[in-house]
Structure formats: C-alpha cells, structure tokens
Coordinates of C-alpha atoms in Angstrom, one line a residue:
M1 CA 94.7 97.7 114.0
R2 CA 93.6 97.1 110.6
A3 CA 91.7 99.6 108.8
Q4 CA 88.7 97.4 107.5
R5 CA 87.7 94.8 104.8
G6 CA 88.0 89.3 99.4
F7 CA 86.9 86.1 99.5
A8 CA 87.8 82.6 100.1
V9 CA 85.4 79.8 100.9
L10 CA 86.7 78.2 104.1
G11 CA 88.9 75.4 103.0
V12 CA 92.3 74.8 101.7
S13 CA 91.7 74.4 98.0
V14 CA 90.5 77.9 97.0
A15 CA 92.4 79.7 99.8
V16 CA 95.9 78.3 99.1
A17 CA 95.7 78.5 95.3
A18 CA 94.5 82.1 95.5
V19 CA 97.0 83.4 98.1
L20 CA 100.0 81.8 96.4
A21 CA 99.0 83.3 93.1
A22 CA 98.3 86.7 94.6
C23 CA 101.3 86.9 96.9
G24 CA 103.9 85.2 94.8
G25 CA 104.3 82.1 97.1
G26 CA 104.7 78.5 96.2
G27 CA 108.2 78.9 94.6
P28 CA 111.4 77.2 95.8
G29 CA 111.3 77.1 99.6
G30 CA 107.7 78.2 99.7
P31 CA 105.1 76.4 101.8
E32 CA 103.6 73.2 100.5
V33 CA 100.0 72.7 101.7
T34 CA 97.8 69.9 100.5
A35 CA 94.6 71.2 98.8
S36 CA 91.2 69.6 98.7
A37 CA 88.5 70.8 96.4
K38 CA 85.7 69.8 98.9
S39 CA 87.3 70.9 102.1
G40 CA 85.0 73.1 104.2
Q41 CA 81.9 72.2 102.3
G42 CA 78.9 70.2 103.3
A43 CA 75.9 70.3 105.7
I44 CA 75.9 72.3 108.9
K45 CA 74.3 71.2 112.2
D46 CA 73.1 73.4 115.0
G47 CA 74.8 73.3 118.4
G48 CA 78.2 73.4 120.0
T49 CA 80.5 76.3 121.1
L50 CA 83.2 77.4 118.8
V51 CA 86.4 78.7 120.4
Y52 CA 88.3 81.3 118.4
G53 CA 91.8 82.0 119.6
Q54 CA 94.2 84.9 119.1
T55 CA 97.3 86.1 120.8
D56 CA 96.1 89.7 121.2
G57 CA 93.3 90.4 123.7
V58 CA 90.1 92.4 123.1
T59 CA 90.3 95.5 125.3
Q60 CA 86.9 97.1 124.7
L61 CA 83.7 96.4 122.7
D62 CA 82.6 99.6 121.1
P63 CA 82.6 98.7 117.3
N64 CA 82.8 102.2 116.2
K65 CA 85.9 102.9 118.2
I66 CA 87.8 99.8 117.2
S67 CA 91.5 100.2 118.1
S68 CA 93.0 96.8 117.4
A69 CA 92.6 93.9 114.9
A70 CA 91.9 91.7 117.9
Q71 CA 88.4 93.2 118.0
T72 CA 87.4 92.7 114.4
Q73 CA 86.2 89.2 114.9
L74 CA 83.3 90.6 116.9
Q75 CA 82.2 93.1 114.3
T76 CA 79.9 90.6 112.5
L77 CA 78.9 88.6 115.5
L78 CA 77.6 91.2 117.9
W79 CA 76.7 93.9 115.4
N80 CA 75.2 94.8 112.0
G81 CA 75.4 97.7 109.6
L82 CA 73.0 99.0 107.1
T83 CA 74.7 96.8 104.5
R84 CA 77.2 93.9 104.8
W85 CA 80.1 92.6 102.8
A86 CA 79.5 90.0 100.0
P87 CA 82.4 87.8 99.1
D88 CA 83.0 89.7 95.9
N89 CA 83.6 93.0 97.9
S90 CA 80.2 94.4 97.0
A91 CA 77.4 95.4 99.4
R92 CA 74.4 93.2 100.2
P93 CA 71.4 94.0 102.4
D94 CA 71.8 93.9 106.1
L95 CA 69.7 96.1 108.4
A96 CA 68.6 97.9 105.2
D97 CA 66.6 95.7 102.8
S98 CA 67.2 98.1 99.9
W99 CA 68.6 101.5 99.0
T100 CA 68.3 104.0 96.2
H101 CA 70.1 107.2 95.3
T102 CA 69.6 110.3 93.2
P103 CA 71.2 110.4 89.7
D104 CA 74.0 112.6 91.0
F105 CA 74.8 110.3 94.0
R106 CA 74.3 113.1 96.5
Q107 CA 71.3 111.6 98.3
W108 CA 70.9 108.0 99.4
T109 CA 67.7 106.5 100.9
F110 CA 67.9 103.2 102.9
R111 CA 64.8 101.2 103.6
L112 CA 65.3 99.4 106.9
H113 CA 64.1 95.9 107.7
P114 CA 61.0 96.2 109.9
G115 CA 60.8 94.7 113.4
V116 CA 64.5 94.4 114.2
Q117 CA 65.3 94.5 117.9
Y118 CA 68.4 95.1 119.9
H119 CA 69.6 92.2 122.1
N120 CA 67.6 93.6 125.1
G121 CA 64.4 93.8 123.1
K122 CA 64.6 97.5 122.3
P123 CA 63.3 98.3 118.8
F124 CA 66.0 99.3 116.2
T125 CA 64.7 102.2 114.1
A126 CA 65.9 104.7 111.6
G127 CA 66.2 107.1 114.5
A128 CA 68.7 104.8 116.2
A129 CA 70.6 104.5 113.0
K130 CA 70.8 108.3 112.8
K131 CA 72.3 108.4 116.3
N132 CA 75.1 106.1 115.2
F133 CA 75.9 108.1 112.1
D134 CA 75.9 111.3 114.1
R135 CA 78.2 109.8 116.7
V136 CA 80.7 108.5 114.1
L137 CA 80.7 111.9 112.3
A138 CA 81.0 114.0 115.5
P139 CA 84.0 116.4 115.5
D140 CA 85.6 114.5 118.4
S141 CA 85.0 111.1 116.9
T142 CA 88.0 108.7 116.8
A143 CA 86.2 106.2 114.6
Q144 CA 88.4 105.0 111.7
V145 CA 85.2 104.5 109.6
A146 CA 84.5 108.2 109.8
A147 CA 86.9 108.6 106.9
K148 CA 84.7 106.5 104.7
I149 CA 81.6 108.6 105.3
A150 CA 83.2 112.0 105.7
M151 CA 81.1 113.3 102.7
V152 CA 77.9 112.8 104.6
S153 CA 76.5 116.2 105.5
K154 CA 73.1 115.4 106.9
V155 CA 71.3 112.3 108.3
T156 CA 67.5 112.3 108.7
A157 CA 65.0 109.6 109.7
P158 CA 61.6 110.5 108.1
D159 CA 60.0 107.5 109.7
D160 CA 61.1 104.3 111.6
T161 CA 62.2 102.4 108.5
T162 CA 63.6 105.2 106.3
L163 CA 67.1 106.7 106.6
V164 CA 68.2 109.4 104.3
L165 CA 71.9 110.5 103.9
D166 CA 72.6 113.8 102.2
L167 CA 76.2 114.2 100.9
K168 CA 78.5 117.2 100.4
S169 CA 80.0 115.5 97.3
P170 CA 78.8 112.6 95.1
N171 CA 79.7 109.0 96.2
P172 CA 78.7 106.1 94.0
E173 CA 80.3 103.7 96.5
L174 CA 78.3 104.8 99.6
A175 CA 76.5 101.4 100.0
V176 CA 79.9 99.9 100.6
D177 CA 81.3 102.7 102.7
V178 CA 78.5 102.5 105.3
I179 CA 79.1 98.7 106.0
D180 CA 81.4 99.3 108.9
V181 CA 79.2 101.9 110.7
K182 CA 77.9 99.4 113.2
M183 CA 74.5 99.9 114.9
T184 CA 75.0 100.1 118.6
D185 CA 72.5 101.3 121.2
V186 CA 73.9 104.8 121.5
D187 CA 71.7 105.6 124.5
D188 CA 73.5 102.8 126.4
I189 CA 76.9 103.2 124.9
A190 CA 78.5 104.0 128.3
N191 CA 77.7 100.3 129.2
V192 CA 78.9 98.8 126.0
N193 CA 81.5 96.6 127.7
S194 CA 78.9 95.0 129.9
T195 CA 75.9 94.9 127.6
A196 CA 77.2 95.1 124.0
N197 CA 73.6 95.9 123.0
G198 CA 73.6 95.3 119.3
T199 CA 71.4 93.5 116.8
G200 CA 73.8 90.8 115.7
P201 CA 73.5 87.0 115.6
Y202 CA 75.2 86.5 119.0
K203 CA 74.7 88.3 122.3
L204 CA 77.3 89.1 125.0
K205 CA 77.4 86.7 127.9
A206 CA 80.6 87.8 129.6
F207 CA 83.7 89.9 128.8
V208 CA 87.0 89.9 130.6
P209 CA 89.1 92.6 129.0
D210 CA 92.3 91.4 127.3
Q211 CA 91.3 87.8 128.1
T212 CA 87.9 86.4 126.9
V213 CA 84.7 87.4 125.2
D214 CA 81.9 84.9 125.6
L215 CA 78.8 85.1 123.3
V216 CA 75.5 83.2 123.2
R217 CA 73.2 82.7 120.3
N218 CA 70.6 85.4 119.6
D219 CA 67.5 83.2 119.0
A220 CA 65.5 86.3 117.9
Y221 CA 68.1 87.3 115.2
F222 CA 66.2 88.8 112.3
R223 CA 68.2 86.8 109.7
G224 CA 67.4 83.5 111.3
R225 CA 68.8 81.5 114.2
P226 CA 72.6 81.1 114.0
H227 CA 74.2 77.6 114.2
F228 CA 76.5 77.7 117.2
D229 CA 75.1 77.7 120.7
G230 CA 77.9 80.1 121.5
V231 CA 81.3 81.5 120.5
R232 CA 84.2 82.2 122.7
I233 CA 87.0 84.6 121.7
A234 CA 90.0 83.7 123.8
R235 CA 93.4 85.3 124.2
Y236 CA 96.4 83.0 124.5
A237 CA 99.6 84.0 126.2
D238 CA 101.7 83.4 123.1
A239 CA 101.7 81.7 119.7
T240 CA 103.1 78.4 121.2
A241 CA 100.3 78.2 123.7
A242 CA 97.7 78.9 121.0
Q243 CA 99.1 76.3 118.6
T244 CA 99.2 73.7 121.3
A245 CA 95.5 74.4 121.9
V246 CA 94.7 73.9 118.2
R247 CA 96.5 70.6 118.1
S248 CA 94.8 69.4 121.3
G249 CA 91.4 70.3 119.9
D250 CA 90.7 72.9 122.7
L251 CA 90.6 75.6 120.0
Q252 CA 88.7 75.3 116.8
V253 CA 89.9 78.4 115.0
L254 CA 93.2 80.2 115.4
G255 CA 93.5 83.7 113.9
A256 CA 96.5 85.6 112.6
V257 CA 98.8 82.6 112.4
A258 CA 102.4 83.5 111.7
P259 CA 103.3 82.5 108.1
D260 CA 106.3 80.4 109.2
T261 CA 104.1 78.2 111.3
V262 CA 101.2 77.6 108.9
K263 CA 102.8 74.7 107.1
N264 CA 103.1 72.6 110.3
L265 CA 99.7 73.7 111.7
A266 CA 97.4 73.2 108.7
T267 CA 97.9 69.4 108.8
G268 CA 95.8 66.5 110.0
G269 CA 92.7 67.7 108.3
R270 CA 92.9 71.2 109.7
Q271 CA 92.0 73.9 107.2
L272 CA 93.9 77.0 106.0
L273 CA 91.7 80.1 105.8
T274 CA 92.6 83.1 103.8
A275 CA 91.3 85.6 101.3
A276 CA 91.4 85.1 97.5
E277 CA 92.6 88.7 96.9
P278 CA 94.7 89.7 99.9
A279 CA 94.6 93.4 100.7
G280 CA 96.6 93.4 103.9
Y281 CA 99.8 95.5 104.1
V282 CA 102.8 95.3 106.3
V283 CA 103.6 98.9 107.1
W284 CA 105.8 101.1 109.3
E285 CA 103.9 104.0 110.6
L286 CA 105.8 107.3 111.3
D287 CA 104.8 110.5 113.0
T288 CA 105.2 112.9 110.2
T289 CA 104.8 115.8 112.6
S290 CA 107.8 114.9 114.8
P291 CA 111.5 114.7 114.1
P292 CA 113.1 113.1 112.2
F293 CA 110.1 111.8 110.2
D294 CA 108.6 115.2 109.8
K295 CA 111.0 115.5 106.9
P296 CA 110.2 113.5 103.7
Q297 CA 113.9 112.8 103.3
A298 CA 113.9 110.8 106.5
R299 CA 110.8 108.8 105.5
Q300 CA 112.3 108.1 102.0
A301 CA 115.6 107.1 103.6
L302 CA 113.8 104.5 105.8
S303 CA 112.1 103.2 102.7
Y304 CA 115.4 102.8 100.9
A305 CA 116.9 101.1 104.0
A306 CA 114.2 98.5 103.9
N307 CA 115.4 95.3 102.1
R308 CA 111.8 94.4 101.2
A309 CA 112.6 91.2 99.3
V310 CA 114.7 89.7 102.2
M311 CA 112.2 90.9 104.8
M312 CA 109.1 89.5 103.1
D313 CA 110.9 86.2 102.3
A314 CA 112.2 85.8 105.9
A315 CA 109.0 86.9 107.7
Y316 CA 106.3 85.7 105.3
V317 CA 107.8 82.6 103.7
G318 CA 105.9 82.7 100.4
Y319 CA 102.8 84.5 101.7
G320 CA 103.8 88.0 100.8
V321 CA 105.0 90.1 98.0
P322 CA 107.3 93.2 98.3
A323 CA 105.8 96.7 97.5
P324 CA 108.7 98.6 95.9
G325 CA 106.3 101.4 94.9
N326 CA 105.6 102.1 98.6
V327 CA 101.8 102.3 98.2
P328 CA 99.0 100.3 99.8
V329 CA 97.9 98.8 96.4
N330 CA 98.6 95.2 95.5
P331 CA 100.8 95.1 92.3
K332 CA 98.3 92.7 90.8
N333 CA 95.4 95.1 91.2
R334 CA 94.4 96.6 87.8
F335 CA 94.6 100.1 89.2
Y336 CA 98.2 99.8 90.4
D337 CA 100.5 102.3 88.8
A338 CA 103.3 100.2 87.4
A339 CA 105.2 103.4 86.4
L340 CA 105.8 104.3 90.1
P341 CA 109.6 104.9 90.8
A342 CA 110.8 101.9 92.8
Q343 CA 112.2 102.5 96.2
G344 CA 114.6 99.6 96.1
F345 CA 117.1 98.6 98.8
D346 CA 119.9 101.2 98.6
L347 CA 121.8 101.8 101.9
E348 CA 124.1 104.5 100.4
K349 CA 121.0 106.5 99.2
A350 CA 119.4 105.9 102.6
K351 CA 122.5 107.2 104.4
R352 CA 122.5 110.4 102.3
L353 CA 118.8 111.1 102.7
F354 CA 119.0 110.4 106.5
A355 CA 121.9 112.9 106.7
E356 CA 119.8 115.5 104.9
A357 CA 117.1 115.0 107.5
G358 CA 119.5 115.3 110.4
V359 CA 119.9 111.6 111.2
H360 CA 123.6 111.1 111.2
E361 CA 126.0 108.3 112.2
G362 CA 125.6 107.6 115.9
S363 CA 121.8 108.3 115.9
T364 CA 119.4 105.7 117.2
L365 CA 115.8 105.0 116.1
V366 CA 113.2 103.1 118.0
F367 CA 111.3 100.2 116.5
W368 CA 107.9 99.7 118.3
T369 CA 106.4 96.2 118.1
K370 CA 104.4 93.7 120.2
A371 CA 105.4 91.1 122.7
G372 CA 103.8 87.6 122.5
S373 CA 102.4 88.1 119.0
N374 CA 103.4 89.1 115.4
P375 CA 106.9 87.6 115.6
E376 CA 107.2 88.4 111.9
W377 CA 107.5 92.1 112.9
T378 CA 110.5 91.3 115.1
T379 CA 112.1 89.3 112.3
I380 CA 111.8 92.3 110.0
A381 CA 113.1 94.6 112.7
Q382 CA 116.2 92.5 113.2
I383 CA 117.0 92.7 109.5
L384 CA 116.5 96.4 109.5
Q385 CA 118.7 96.7 112.6
E386 CA 121.6 94.9 110.9
D387 CA 121.3 97.0 107.8
L388 CA 121.1 100.3 109.6
K389 CA 124.2 99.3 111.6
K390 CA 126.1 99.3 108.3
I391 CA 125.5 103.0 107.9
G392 CA 126.1 103.9 111.5
I393 CA 122.5 104.2 112.7
G394 CA 121.3 102.2 115.7
L395 CA 117.8 100.6 116.1
D396 CA 116.4 100.0 119.5
I397 CA 113.7 97.2 119.2
R398 CA 111.1 97.5 121.9
S399 CA 108.3 94.9 122.4
T400 CA 105.2 95.8 124.5
E401 CA 101.8 94.3 125.2
N402 CA 99.1 94.9 122.7
S403 CA 97.3 97.7 124.5
T404 CA 100.5 99.6 125.3
W405 CA 101.7 99.1 121.7
S406 CA 98.5 100.6 120.2
A407 CA 98.3 103.5 122.7
K408 CA 101.7 104.7 121.5
F409 CA 100.4 106.0 118.2
Y410 CA 96.6 105.4 118.1
P411 CA 94.3 107.2 117.5
K412 CA 95.6 109.8 115.0
G413 CA 97.1 112.9 116.6
K414 CA 99.5 111.3 119.0
R415 CA 103.2 112.3 118.9
Y416 CA 105.7 109.5 118.7
P417 CA 109.1 111.1 117.6
N418 CA 112.0 109.0 116.4
T419 CA 109.8 105.9 116.3
I420 CA 109.0 103.3 113.7
A421 CA 105.6 101.7 114.6
A422 CA 105.1 98.2 113.1
N423 CA 101.5 97.7 112.0
Y424 CA 99.2 96.0 109.5
V425 CA 96.7 98.0 107.5
S426 CA 94.1 96.5 105.3
F427 CA 91.5 97.8 102.9
T428 CA 89.0 96.7 100.3
P429 CA 90.9 96.5 97.0
L430 CA 90.7 99.4 94.6
P431 CA 88.4 100.7 93.1
D432 CA 87.0 101.2 96.7
A433 CA 88.6 104.5 97.8
Y434 CA 89.4 103.7 101.4
A435 CA 93.0 102.7 100.8
L436 CA 93.5 106.2 99.6
S437 CA 91.1 108.2 101.7
W438 CA 92.7 106.8 104.8
F439 CA 95.5 109.3 104.2
A440 CA 93.4 112.2 103.0
G441 CA 93.2 115.6 104.6
R442 CA 91.3 116.2 107.8
S443 CA 89.0 113.2 107.2
G444 CA 91.8 110.7 107.0
T445 CA 92.6 108.5 110.0
C446 CA 96.2 107.5 109.3
E447 CA 98.1 107.5 112.6
C448 CA 101.0 108.9 110.6
N449 CA 99.4 112.4 111.1
W450 CA 100.3 113.3 107.5
V451 CA 98.8 116.5 106.1
A452 CA 98.2 115.6 102.6
P453 CA 98.8 118.2 99.8
R454 CA 95.9 119.6 97.9
E455 CA 96.9 117.6 94.9
Y456 CA 96.3 114.4 96.8
D457 CA 93.0 115.4 98.3
D458 CA 91.7 116.5 94.9
A459 CA 92.6 113.1 93.4
V460 CA 90.9 111.2 96.2
A461 CA 87.8 113.4 95.8
V462 CA 87.7 112.5 92.1
V463 CA 88.0 108.8 93.0
E464 CA 85.3 109.0 95.6
S465 CA 82.8 110.9 93.4
T466 CA 83.4 109.5 89.9
G467 CA 82.4 106.2 88.3
D468 CA 84.5 104.2 85.8
G469 CA 86.4 106.2 83.2
P470 CA 89.6 108.1 82.3
A471 CA 89.1 110.7 85.1
R472 CA 89.0 108.2 87.8
D473 CA 91.9 106.2 86.3
A474 CA 94.1 109.4 86.2
A475 CA 93.1 110.2 89.8
F476 CA 94.2 106.7 91.0
R477 CA 97.6 107.3 89.4
T478 CA 98.0 110.8 90.9
A479 CA 97.2 109.6 94.4
Q480 CA 99.7 106.8 94.1
E481 CA 102.4 109.2 92.8
V482 CA 102.0 111.5 95.8
L483 CA 102.1 108.6 98.2
N484 CA 105.3 107.3 96.5
R485 CA 106.9 110.8 96.6
E486 CA 105.9 111.8 100.2
S487 CA 106.1 108.3 101.8
P488 CA 103.8 109.1 104.8
V489 CA 104.2 105.5 105.8
V490 CA 106.6 102.8 104.6
V491 CA 104.8 100.0 102.9
L492 CA 106.9 96.8 102.9
G493 CA 104.6 94.5 101.1
S494 CA 101.2 93.0 100.8
T495 CA 100.3 89.8 102.5
A496 CA 97.4 87.5 103.4
F497 CA 96.2 87.1 106.9
L498 CA 96.2 83.4 107.7
S499 CA 94.0 81.4 110.1
V500 CA 93.7 77.7 110.7
A501 CA 90.4 75.9 111.5
A502 CA 89.4 72.4 112.6
A503 CA 88.3 70.0 109.9
N504 CA 84.6 70.2 111.0
V505 CA 84.2 74.0 110.8
R506 CA 81.8 74.9 107.9
G507 CA 80.4 78.0 106.3
A508 CA 83.1 80.6 107.1
W509 CA 84.8 82.9 104.6
V510 CA 87.5 85.6 104.7
Q511 CA 87.4 89.2 103.5
A512 CA 90.2 90.7 101.5
E513 CA 91.5 92.5 104.6
G514 CA 91.5 89.4 106.7
T515 CA 88.3 89.4 108.8
L516 CA 87.0 85.8 109.2
H517 CA 83.2 85.7 108.9
L518 CA 81.7 83.2 111.3
E519 CA 78.2 84.7 111.5
E520 CA 76.8 81.9 109.3
A521 CA 79.3 79.2 110.3
G522 CA 78.7 76.0 112.2
F523 CA 80.0 72.5 112.8
A524 CA 79.7 69.8 110.2
A525 CA 76.6 67.7 110.4

C-alpha cells in the first residue's frame, strides 16, 4: 500500500551502484550484479505488448482510492495529474502547461493544456479538474493523497483552461503535492472498473479483478503516441511462477522482486531496475487506538524487540539499511536528525516496557502478513517470533491474500487490536513534507490511527509552509523527535523496491518510492 513517489535510468549500471551506496549493500555476502554503463539505452521502436507481472492483484481502478501497491503501476498509464514527476523529484508539466503562485504561496493558478480529451472523447476541462479536487478533499474521502493537499480551501475554474487553488496556509511545494491527484471522469466514476475513463497514454481494454488489467494504446494521447501497442498487468500465483515466466520470456518486467532472488534473476542480459535514492520503508503498522498499542510503552517495546540489523540482513540481503531512529527518513538524507536516540535491540528493555503496557509473559501478539508475496515479511516475522519467545511473549503469524490483508487495517480508522501489520510505505525524500504529513492530525492518512500532538502538527505546518532556512530545519528535527518518542509505527529500515526487466526494454525509470514509469517506454529498435 505504498503512500506515493528518485530516479534511476532503466539499466543495471546506475541502478545497482546507487542502491548499494544508498542502502549499504555490496559488502561481504551482499549481492554481486554485473553493471553495464549502456544497459537500457538506445533507440525505441513502436509496437508489441509488454507484460508486467506482480504477485499481488489489482482489485479496483479508481486512482484516487488506491489501496494497494499493486495498483500503482497503472497510475501513469491510465491517468494524468496537473503535474508529473521528474526523475529529480521535481514537478514538470502534465495536464497543466504552466503554473504561477502569489508571493505568499496562498494562491496557485494552473494553465491547462488545451484540447485534451478523456479516452471516450469527452473534453477534459478545468471544471473536470475541479470535480476531482473536490472529490479528493470531501469529508468522507479515503484518498491518501488528500493529506498532501489538505491545505487547499477552495478550487475554482474561471474558464476551461484555468484552475485556481486557494490555500488555508502557504505551500511552496504545491506543484509537487498535486501530482498524485489523478484526473478521472468523476461523472462516470461509478463505472471506473469497466471504463477507467482517464486521459493517459493507454486505455482500458479489459479488467479481471485480482488477475489481469489489459491496456491498449491511446492514439489520441495529447503528449504523443505511446510506443507499446498494449500493456498487460498480470498477477502470478506466487513468486516462483512469476520468476519462471521471466526466464521463459513470457513476462518482460517483474515488479517487487524479493531481494534474495534478484541476484539469480537479473542475469542473462536481464536488467535490474531500482531508484537512485530509495525512499521505501519497511514498517509495522499498529492500531494506536486499541490495546496494547494504544500505549506508547507497548509501541516502544516492540521497537526495542526488533533486531533490525539481523532482520534487514536476512530479508534484504544488502538492499536495505536499518532505521535505529525509528523514523521514515533515510539516514543518508541531509535532513535526517542524527541526534535521535537509537532504539537498538534490547529484549530486557522490551520486556519491561511491554509489562508497563500490560503485555506480560504468556501474552500472544498477531503478525499480519500476505500469502504468496512479500516473503521477506515472513522472514522478519519469524525472527521476531523467536526473539519474543525469549521474553515469554508469543507471536501468531497469519498470512492472507492481498485484499484480505489490506482490508484488516486500510483505510485509516479501522480497529485491529493486538496486531502487527507488516507493510511498506514510501515517500518522496525530504524536503517534501509527505513523509511527515502522513502522520499529521486529522489530515494524516496513516493507518496507525495516531492522534499527533500539537507539537508535531505545528512542526509539519512549518515544514509545509516555509522555504529553505533555519525555521524549516528546526521543524524537521522536531517532527522526527516526536515520531521517535511516540513510535506510532515501527520503522525497521529503508529499502529499494526492485524490479527485473528483459534486455530489450527501453525508456523506463523508477521513482524514489518504487513506482516504475513505463509511459514512455518501448522495446529496443
């Protein structure tokens, strides 16, 4: 269920060097992958169908109600936003050709590209864009992206190509924050699973929930005709079946490859795809409104019971680095607070804190994970299970299908007492504020249901409304200090999301949070 958004040109050379540097891999016992400076480069031809495989299925197509990472591959194929991601994590024009803002960053005006049409030929206008913003911002909205634009107080469309956003508080990063508000045909949203009426480079041909999504080229795409005739997103029963399909050539790209299998899969000319600055985090989500994790002591106890170094080494084999500060900020990021108290592996301290929270010897916790995918989560759970046993606490590891897994704790507001929910979250690296605003007050969408203290919300408000300078730097530190102290989730470490592509795939790149961009990709000429 990743939260959303880095760069790596498709190809082994840039990707492997970057991820090993950023995540601390490549040491003794780490993966050895041959690099090639020219891999993934060269001319692209038109034609052919690309098959993208994953072990989780897509359950629905509404891009503003995304509930699983399995759906993210469609975000840039079927849909557009006002702006789009550049490889350097900045915003570039998409449906908006340009934008301006007032000196105080409280009003932004977007000039839309004229003549854009939805897949069914219906004109896309500023009025249609307004409907999407209003829908995302509605009080009953479950859109994760709502947290990014919570400061928007009013949306107006003075004419068909002008959209104006008025803000309750300044936001110098708004052009980035609106990227993931995807422009659907709101008037036809009830039929999104059968029409997926967007403006993107590909159109929906067929959708079998939890199995396949078939797309065909949108010849009328306003950015120019895409290269592939079509793209198929296919779910495989398990990692073994998916890897077999890669080796046989039936599958051109496999997403979310388990780190311990990458070394053997990225061979024979196949390419390893990943981000240059990984911003994905391995987390355990906890219901902070239900026992025992409604008590900070229980959350801190779990953090101290996590042997992060052993877990990350066993599960991510050189593609991950522990997060002893228990915050979703890569230690190599310049805004990381190196003074944070480390929550190192300490079973005696964990036992004492658990007891203070009412979790005594003989108690059993539930570890909630997925069947058929993310085996690294089960590896970590088994390590935790053995360590908790040493202090008299049991751990019941339960694996379920993807849709059942996410329904347990998503969206925010569900109760899941006594449960540790394994998950990935991913964000654009700081200074983008989403990694912090995800936890904030009423606008935050963390499934941990945490009610952030005023100190935290005030710090996030400063980050969101202030440019470079001492005030923002101090706010970054304050927010991280509160997360470290309150532990609303347990952050085990940062990692890169890994995919493998056939040798003839060209023109793809990967965001910091792991989304693989295929909208401009094609096969080698």
